[in-house]
Every structure is written in C-alpha cells, then in structure tokens.
Amino acid sequence: MRDRVTASDPGLLRLAAGSRTAGSMALTLAVLAALRVPVPHLVAGAISSMAATFAIREKQRARQAVTLALGLPVALASVSLGALLNARVVAGDLFFVVVIFCAVYGRRFGDRGNALGLIGFQIYFMSLFVGATAATLPSLYGVVAIAFASSALVRFLIVYETPAGILQRLREAFRVRLAQLVAAQLELLDAGPDEVEKVLESVREGTARLHETAMMIQGRLEEGTSDESVARLLQRRIADAEIAAERLGLLLLTARSSERTDTLTLHLPGAPVPSGGRLPLREEATDTLRRDLRALGVLVLRPVAEGARPAMSHMRNRLLGYREEENLPPGSAAVQDVFRGIGEAARAVMGLRLALGGPQDDTDDTPATTRSREELDAENASIESAEQDEQERRREQPPTGLRR
C-alpha cells in the first residue's frame, strides 16, 4: 500500500499541496468564526487563504517566505482598489482587465512574479465578489492579514517540507515506478494476441510515469543536494535506469514479433503493435526469462540496505552475468537480446543503488559483477572530473552580458 501511494503521488507533492491549502482555509475560517465576522468576510478569508497558499510554487523555503511577505501588501492594495472601484462599473471592469493582463505578464519574472500576479488577481476578484466597499475596508484588511498568517503557519510549521526530504521521496517514487514498469513488461511476456494491446498500454503508461518522475527529480536536485557532483551523479544514474528499462521493453516487443520495434511504439498511444503472438520460446527459456524479470523487480524494490543478503547477491550476479556472451541462455538472437537487456537493466539498478547508498559489500561478487562495478566507478570518476573542470572554467571565465 505504501508503494502504491508513493507511485501515485511522487514526493507526496500533491498531498502536501492539498493539505496546505485545505489546512490554511480551515484555520482561517476557524479564527474568523471565533471572531463572529459576517458571512461575506468568511468567504473573503477562504478565498484569500487559498490564493496565498496555492499561488506560491517556489522550491526554497526562504524564497517562499519572501514571496508570501510580498504578497500581503499586493493583496491589500488589490482589495483596496476593488473596494474603491466597485461602485464604478465601467472603470472597475476596465481595471479588472488591466489586473488580468498584469497577472499574466508577471509570469515572465519567474515563480515570484507569477505568484504575486495570481494573488493580485484573486484578491481583486474576491473584493468584487463579496461587494467590498470603502466602509468595509478596515475589517477586510484584518481578514486578509489573518488569511496570510494562517497560510504561513500551515506552510512553515504544520505541513513542514524540506528540499532534501522531497528529493528522498521522489527517489523512492522512481524506484517503485521502475518496479511497476518491470511488472508490466513481465505481463507483456505472456500476453496473447488479444491481450497485447491492453498490456502494451500499461507499458506505455509505466514508461511515461517513470520519465515524469525522472524529470521531477532533475528539477529538485539543485535544492535537495548540497554537493553538485552528487547531484550530477544521481542524475546520471536515474537517466541510465530509465533508458535501460525503456530498452528492455523494446527488446521484449521485438522478440515477440518478426520485425524490429520502433521506439514510438512505447510512447505514442495508438501506434501499431508489432505482429506476432506470444514470445517464440521453448517453455524452459520462457520460465527462465519470467524468473529473471521477477528477480529484476525484486532488485529494484528491495531497500539498499538489503543488497548484501546472499539471495540478493545471487540474483544480482546472475542478471549481471547476462552482459557476458558466454552466460546467455540458449535462444534466438532476439531472445538473447532480451537477456542482455535484463543484464543492462540490472547494471543500471546497481549503479542507482550505489549512488543512493554509497559503497556496498562486494565479497560475493562474480567476475561479471566486479567488471560492472569497475565500469560504474570509472564513470563516477569521469563525472567528478568533468564537474571539477566545469567549475574551473566558470571561475576563469565569468559570464557577462546576455550569457550572464
């Protein structure tokens, strides 16, 4: 159940956003109800707290605090203009158009400009909706201030999030979604001609969801890691795992048919499905392939701390052995390519586990596993060297003009 929740909402970002917005509105309404304000003011408080919460999309907590603090004077100015222009219909409507333009134009200034523009628009609309007047402005100022204070309390104390925590949950979501994609590919192995279309749709969805999570991780690496070289290494390992999983799906589809599968088949809904029935293998080879796909899923799902267990080491060594020509099970060239794809996917999973958990026990390594570790270590050293060269280049050539 935890894995399902993790995969359905990577990083629990939607849950946190919904909790912040609902919590902020509930807290605002509770305070205003205790003060026995009229119903229009309750509506104004709910709208203000909602706008102050969901408009802010910045990732750094310090920048969120600054944007929320700047949003309060913007909201007060907006409600003031709405109250003053409420009785002048034509002028008020014309100014509302100007507010809409400024709210959209503010997006060119990044997340903060977008948030302030959205707050200004929502609060101006709120003032018109509740029929704000100059006489009610002082009480509306208090309502808006309470709404922003409630939003700050919920955001920074009750629903507390850190960039490192979000990145950790996103990595967990990537792991679970990768395992779900392997499970869908396992179903593709046994799917008959009448079932392949439905199963292939599950593979497409799993591939897209995995890519979505990879992009979300990429967007959070800078804030979630203190070391830029660690961030670049994790980005490389995430990309390797995504590419290996996609390639494994293509190899399975190719082995099922007599023609080479196009990459669009895994990404484009409605793309033609390669002709052919079930995988043309002997029963023994089918069982081996099914076993190894299950083993790959287990390697993905098991926590990094369990990597040293004998059973895990045995499965890992067997799958990595498929990268060596002499260890491939008997079968056609297309079928052996599938086993090679499983080996490459296992290597990508091992690289991901090393990036997440650091050095691990290598006492049970086979020669094939040792070679894979050496390759990963060489790639890690290359990434660190490239990072150092990039930093030196930046120090030597500070950007100027449009490049800056």
mmCIF file of C-alpha atoms in Angstrom, residues 180-374:
data_model
loop_
_atom_site.group_PDB
_atom_site.id
_atom_site.type_symbol
_atom_site.label_atom_id
_atom_site.label_comp_id
_atom_site.label_asym_id
_atom_site.label_seq_id
_atom_site.Cartn_x
_atom_site.Cartn_y
_atom_site.Cartn_z
ATOM 1 C CA GLN A 180 5.857 -1.277 -11.732
ATOM 2 C CA LEU A 181 7.212 -0.892 -15.270
ATOM 3 C CA VAL A 182 9.164 -4.169 -14.943
ATOM 4 C CA ALA A 183 5.951 -5.858 -13.729
ATOM 5 C CA ALA A 184 4.102 -4.555 -16.803
ATOM 6 C CA GLN A 185 6.877 -5.870 -19.029
ATOM 7 C CA LEU A 186 6.516 -9.253 -17.332
ATOM 8 C CA GLU A 187 2.825 -9.250 -18.289
ATOM 9 C CA LEU A 188 3.865 -8.384 -21.845
ATOM 10 C CA LEU A 189 5.964 -11.547 -21.910
ATOM 11 C CA ASP A 190 2.909 -13.817 -21.553
ATOM 12 C CA ALA A 191 0.283 -11.671 -23.291
ATOM 13 C CA GLY A 192 -1.520 -13.321 -26.196
ATOM 14 C CA PRO A 193 -2.550 -11.608 -29.455
ATOM 15 C CA ASP A 194 -5.864 -10.469 -27.941
ATOM 16 C CA GLU A 195 -4.266 -9.116 -24.780
ATOM 17 C CA VAL A 196 -1.143 -7.435 -26.105
ATOM 18 C CA GLU A 197 -2.837 -4.101 -26.889
ATOM 19 C CA LYS A 198 -4.083 -3.665 -23.326
ATOM 20 C CA VAL A 199 -0.794 -4.799 -21.775
ATOM 21 C CA LEU A 200 1.189 -2.560 -24.106
ATOM 22 C CA GLU A 201 -0.886 0.394 -22.944
ATOM 23 C CA SER A 202 0.175 -0.403 -19.372
ATOM 24 C CA VAL A 203 3.815 -0.485 -20.501
ATOM 25 C CA ARG A 204 3.389 2.890 -22.226
ATOM 26 C CA GLU A 205 1.811 4.368 -19.120
ATOM 27 C CA GLY A 206 4.582 2.954 -16.921
ATOM 28 C CA THR A 207 7.265 4.352 -19.242
ATOM 29 C CA ALA A 208 5.670 7.801 -19.226
ATOM 30 C CA ARG A 209 5.233 7.796 -15.436
ATOM 31 C CA LEU A 210 8.867 6.778 -14.965
ATOM 32 C CA HIS A 211 10.018 9.624 -17.212
ATOM 33 C CA GLU A 212 7.783 12.067 -15.344
ATOM 34 C CA THR A 213 9.394 11.084 -12.044
ATOM 35 C CA ALA A 214 12.889 11.382 -13.531
ATOM 36 C CA MET A 215 12.118 14.929 -14.660
ATOM 37 C CA MET A 216 10.729 15.799 -11.221
ATOM 38 C CA ILE A 217 13.949 14.542 -9.621
ATOM 39 C CA GLN A 218 16.012 16.591 -12.051
ATOM 40 C CA GLY A 219 14.072 19.705 -11.075
ATOM 41 C CA ARG A 220 14.763 19.107 -7.370
ATOM 42 C CA LEU A 221 18.432 18.072 -7.459
ATOM 43 C CA GLU A 222 19.880 21.540 -7.017
ATOM 44 C CA GLU A 223 17.894 22.252 -3.852
ATOM 45 C CA GLY A 224 17.861 18.710 -2.463
ATOM 46 C CA THR A 225 21.609 18.005 -2.527
ATOM 47 C CA SER A 226 24.424 20.008 -1.003
ATOM 48 C CA ASP A 227 27.113 18.682 -3.368
ATOM 49 C CA GLU A 228 26.815 19.454 -7.073
ATOM 50 C CA SER A 229 28.876 16.400 -8.050
ATOM 51 C CA VAL A 230 26.500 14.145 -6.078
ATOM 52 C CA ALA A 231 23.558 15.734 -7.860
ATOM 53 C CA ARG A 232 25.133 15.155 -11.262
ATOM 54 C CA LEU A 233 25.955 11.543 -10.380
ATOM 55 C CA LEU A 234 22.391 10.853 -9.226
ATOM 56 C CA GLN A 235 21.028 12.474 -12.380
ATOM 57 C CA ARG A 236 23.244 10.200 -14.493
ATOM 58 C CA ARG A 237 22.130 7.054 -12.644
ATOM 59 C CA ILE A 238 18.459 7.997 -12.880
ATOM 60 C CA ALA A 239 18.848 8.511 -16.637
ATOM 61 C CA ASP A 240 20.697 5.196 -17.031
ATOM 62 C CA ALA A 241 17.934 3.302 -15.228
ATOM 63 C CA GLU A 242 15.218 4.978 -17.285
ATOM 64 C CA ILE A 243 16.963 4.236 -20.594
ATOM 65 C CA ALA A 244 17.703 0.624 -19.632
ATOM 66 C CA ALA A 245 14.068 -0.006 -18.653
ATOM 67 C CA GLU A 246 12.793 1.501 -21.908
ATOM 68 C CA ARG A 247 15.260 -0.526 -23.956
ATOM 69 C CA LEU A 248 14.179 -3.720 -22.191
ATOM 70 C CA GLY A 249 10.580 -3.056 -23.240
ATOM 71 C CA LEU A 250 11.630 -2.525 -26.845
ATOM 72 C CA LEU A 251 13.628 -5.765 -26.857
ATOM 73 C CA LEU A 252 10.649 -7.693 -25.481
ATOM 74 C CA LEU A 253 8.382 -6.324 -28.199
ATOM 75 C CA THR A 254 10.973 -7.101 -30.871
ATOM 76 C CA ALA A 255 11.359 -10.683 -29.621
ATOM 77 C CA ARG A 256 7.581 -11.182 -29.791
ATOM 78 C CA SER A 257 7.418 -10.326 -33.493
ATOM 79 C CA SER A 258 9.353 -10.835 -36.670
ATOM 80 C CA GLU A 259 10.107 -7.118 -37.094
ATOM 81 C CA ARG A 260 12.133 -4.589 -35.181
ATOM 82 C CA THR A 261 10.004 -2.472 -32.851
ATOM 83 C CA ASP A 262 10.052 1.287 -33.275
ATOM 84 C CA THR A 263 10.648 3.493 -30.240
ATOM 85 C CA LEU A 264 7.371 5.315 -30.867
ATOM 86 C CA THR A 265 5.521 2.096 -30.026
ATOM 87 C CA LEU A 266 6.399 2.659 -26.354
ATOM 88 C CA HIS A 267 5.466 6.348 -26.318
ATOM 89 C CA LEU A 268 2.730 7.048 -28.858
ATOM 90 C CA PRO A 269 -0.803 5.879 -28.000
ATOM 91 C CA GLY A 270 -2.363 4.202 -30.997
ATOM 92 C CA ALA A 271 0.974 3.292 -32.564
ATOM 93 C CA PRO A 272 0.816 -0.018 -34.475
ATOM 94 C CA VAL A 273 1.592 -3.075 -32.369
ATOM 95 C CA PRO A 274 4.229 -5.397 -33.875
ATOM 96 C CA SER A 275 2.657 -8.501 -35.334
ATOM 97 C CA GLY A 276 3.162 -11.862 -33.650
ATOM 98 C CA GLY A 277 1.773 -13.958 -30.841
ATOM 99 C CA ARG A 278 3.445 -14.977 -27.636
ATOM 100 C CA LEU A 279 7.196 -14.978 -27.302
ATOM 101 C CA PRO A 280 8.551 -17.758 -29.591
ATOM 102 C CA LEU A 281 10.485 -19.630 -26.912
ATOM 103 C CA ARG A 282 10.689 -23.115 -25.511
ATOM 104 C CA GLU A 283 8.927 -23.477 -22.175
ATOM 105 C CA GLU A 284 12.238 -23.685 -20.299
ATOM 106 C CA ALA A 285 13.517 -20.443 -21.821
ATOM 107 C CA THR A 286 10.190 -18.745 -21.107
ATOM 108 C CA ASP A 287 10.401 -19.791 -17.474
ATOM 109 C CA THR A 288 13.972 -18.502 -17.234
ATOM 110 C CA LEU A 289 13.016 -15.156 -18.721
ATOM 111 C CA ARG A 290 9.988 -14.881 -16.450
ATOM 112 C CA ARG A 291 12.130 -15.731 -13.410
ATOM 113 C CA ASP A 292 14.749 -13.140 -14.314
ATOM 114 C CA LEU A 293 12.200 -10.375 -14.874
ATOM 115 C CA ARG A 294 10.774 -11.127 -11.429
ATOM 116 C CA ALA A 295 14.311 -11.065 -9.996
ATOM 117 C CA LEU A 296 14.914 -7.672 -11.612
ATOM 118 C CA GLY A 297 11.752 -6.366 -9.971
ATOM 119 C CA VAL A 298 12.940 -7.667 -6.605
ATOM 120 C CA LEU A 299 16.317 -5.941 -7.024
ATOM 121 C CA VAL A 300 14.538 -2.665 -7.718
ATOM 122 C CA LEU A 301 12.104 -2.903 -4.813
ATOM 123 C CA ARG A 302 14.435 -4.126 -2.075
ATOM 124 C CA PRO A 303 15.966 -1.351 0.069
ATOM 125 C CA VAL A 304 19.637 -0.583 -0.483
ATOM 126 C CA ALA A 305 20.490 -1.952 2.985
ATOM 127 C CA GLU A 306 19.365 -5.445 1.932
ATOM 128 C CA GLY A 307 21.754 -5.604 -1.017
ATOM 129 C CA ALA A 308 24.308 -7.659 0.907
ATOM 130 C CA ARG A 309 21.980 -10.592 1.617
ATOM 131 C CA PRO A 310 23.101 -13.846 -0.068
ATOM 132 C CA ALA A 311 19.876 -14.272 -2.057
ATOM 133 C CA MET A 312 20.068 -10.693 -3.348
ATOM 134 C CA SER A 313 23.729 -11.092 -4.256
ATOM 135 C CA HIS A 314 22.956 -14.327 -6.103
ATOM 136 C CA MET A 315 20.174 -12.730 -8.163
ATOM 137 C CA ARG A 316 22.269 -9.670 -8.911
ATOM 138 C CA ASN A 317 25.254 -11.748 -10.028
ATOM 139 C CA ARG A 318 23.105 -13.940 -12.262
ATOM 140 C CA LEU A 319 21.470 -10.984 -14.004
ATOM 141 C CA LEU A 320 24.735 -9.099 -14.435
ATOM 142 C CA GLY A 321 26.244 -12.248 -15.933
ATOM 143 C CA TYR A 322 23.973 -11.826 -18.962
ATOM 144 C CA ARG A 323 26.205 -8.968 -20.046
ATOM 145 C CA GLU A 324 28.825 -11.635 -20.842
ATOM 146 C CA GLU A 325 28.286 -13.596 -24.058
ATOM 147 C CA GLU A 326 29.114 -16.993 -22.549
ATOM 148 C CA ASN A 327 26.409 -16.672 -19.882
ATOM 149 C CA LEU A 328 23.463 -16.119 -22.226
ATOM 150 C CA PRO A 329 20.756 -18.831 -22.171
ATOM 151 C CA PRO A 330 20.088 -20.634 -25.479
ATOM 152 C CA GLY A 331 17.645 -18.986 -27.863
ATOM 153 C CA SER A 332 17.315 -16.874 -30.969
ATOM 154 C CA ALA A 333 19.269 -13.648 -31.400
ATOM 155 C CA ALA A 334 16.219 -11.548 -30.457
ATOM 156 C CA VAL A 335 15.620 -13.607 -27.312
ATOM 157 C CA GLN A 336 19.267 -13.360 -26.268
ATOM 158 C CA ASP A 337 18.994 -9.599 -26.746
ATOM 159 C CA VAL A 338 16.233 -9.623 -24.125
ATOM 160 C CA PHE A 339 18.551 -11.356 -21.660
ATOM 161 C CA ARG A 340 21.253 -8.790 -22.474
ATOM 162 C CA GLY A 341 18.686 -6.065 -21.818
ATOM 163 C CA ILE A 342 17.945 -7.595 -18.413
ATOM 164 C CA GLY A 343 21.675 -7.576 -17.661
ATOM 165 C CA GLU A 344 21.989 -3.906 -18.637
ATOM 166 C CA ALA A 345 18.941 -3.053 -16.540
ATOM 167 C CA ALA A 346 20.489 -4.881 -13.577
ATOM 168 C CA ARG A 347 23.689 -2.879 -14.061
ATOM 169 C CA ALA A 348 21.665 0.362 -14.095
ATOM 170 C CA VAL A 349 19.879 -0.698 -10.902
ATOM 171 C CA MET A 350 23.199 -1.476 -9.229
ATOM 172 C CA GLY A 351 24.534 1.935 -10.266
ATOM 173 C CA LEU A 352 21.425 3.571 -8.845
ATOM 174 C CA ARG A 353 21.812 1.672 -5.569
ATOM 175 C CA LEU A 354 25.471 2.698 -5.351
ATOM 176 C CA ALA A 355 24.552 6.344 -5.980
ATOM 177 C CA LEU A 356 21.872 6.250 -3.293
ATOM 178 C CA GLY A 357 23.563 4.068 -0.689
ATOM 179 C CA GLY A 358 27.273 4.504 -1.289
ATOM 180 C CA PRO A 359 29.847 1.643 -1.295
ATOM 181 C CA GLN A 360 28.385 -1.798 -0.595
ATOM 182 C CA ASP A 361 29.673 -5.254 0.312
ATOM 183 C CA ASP A 362 31.364 -6.890 -2.681
ATOM 184 C CA THR A 363 32.531 -10.171 -1.091
ATOM 185 C CA ASP A 364 30.072 -12.286 -3.142
ATOM 186 C CA ASP A 365 30.801 -10.606 -6.475
ATOM 187 C CA THR A 366 31.382 -12.725 -9.547
ATOM 188 C CA PRO A 367 33.852 -11.561 -12.214
ATOM 189 C CA ALA A 368 30.955 -10.108 -14.246
ATOM 190 C CA THR A 369 29.708 -8.136 -11.229
ATOM 191 C CA THR A 370 33.225 -6.926 -10.478
ATOM 192 C CA ARG A 371 33.589 -5.641 -14.032
ATOM 193 C CA SER A 372 30.268 -3.828 -13.739
ATOM 194 C CA ARG A 373 31.406 -2.202 -10.505
ATOM 195 C CA GLU A 374 34.661 -1.107 -12.122
#
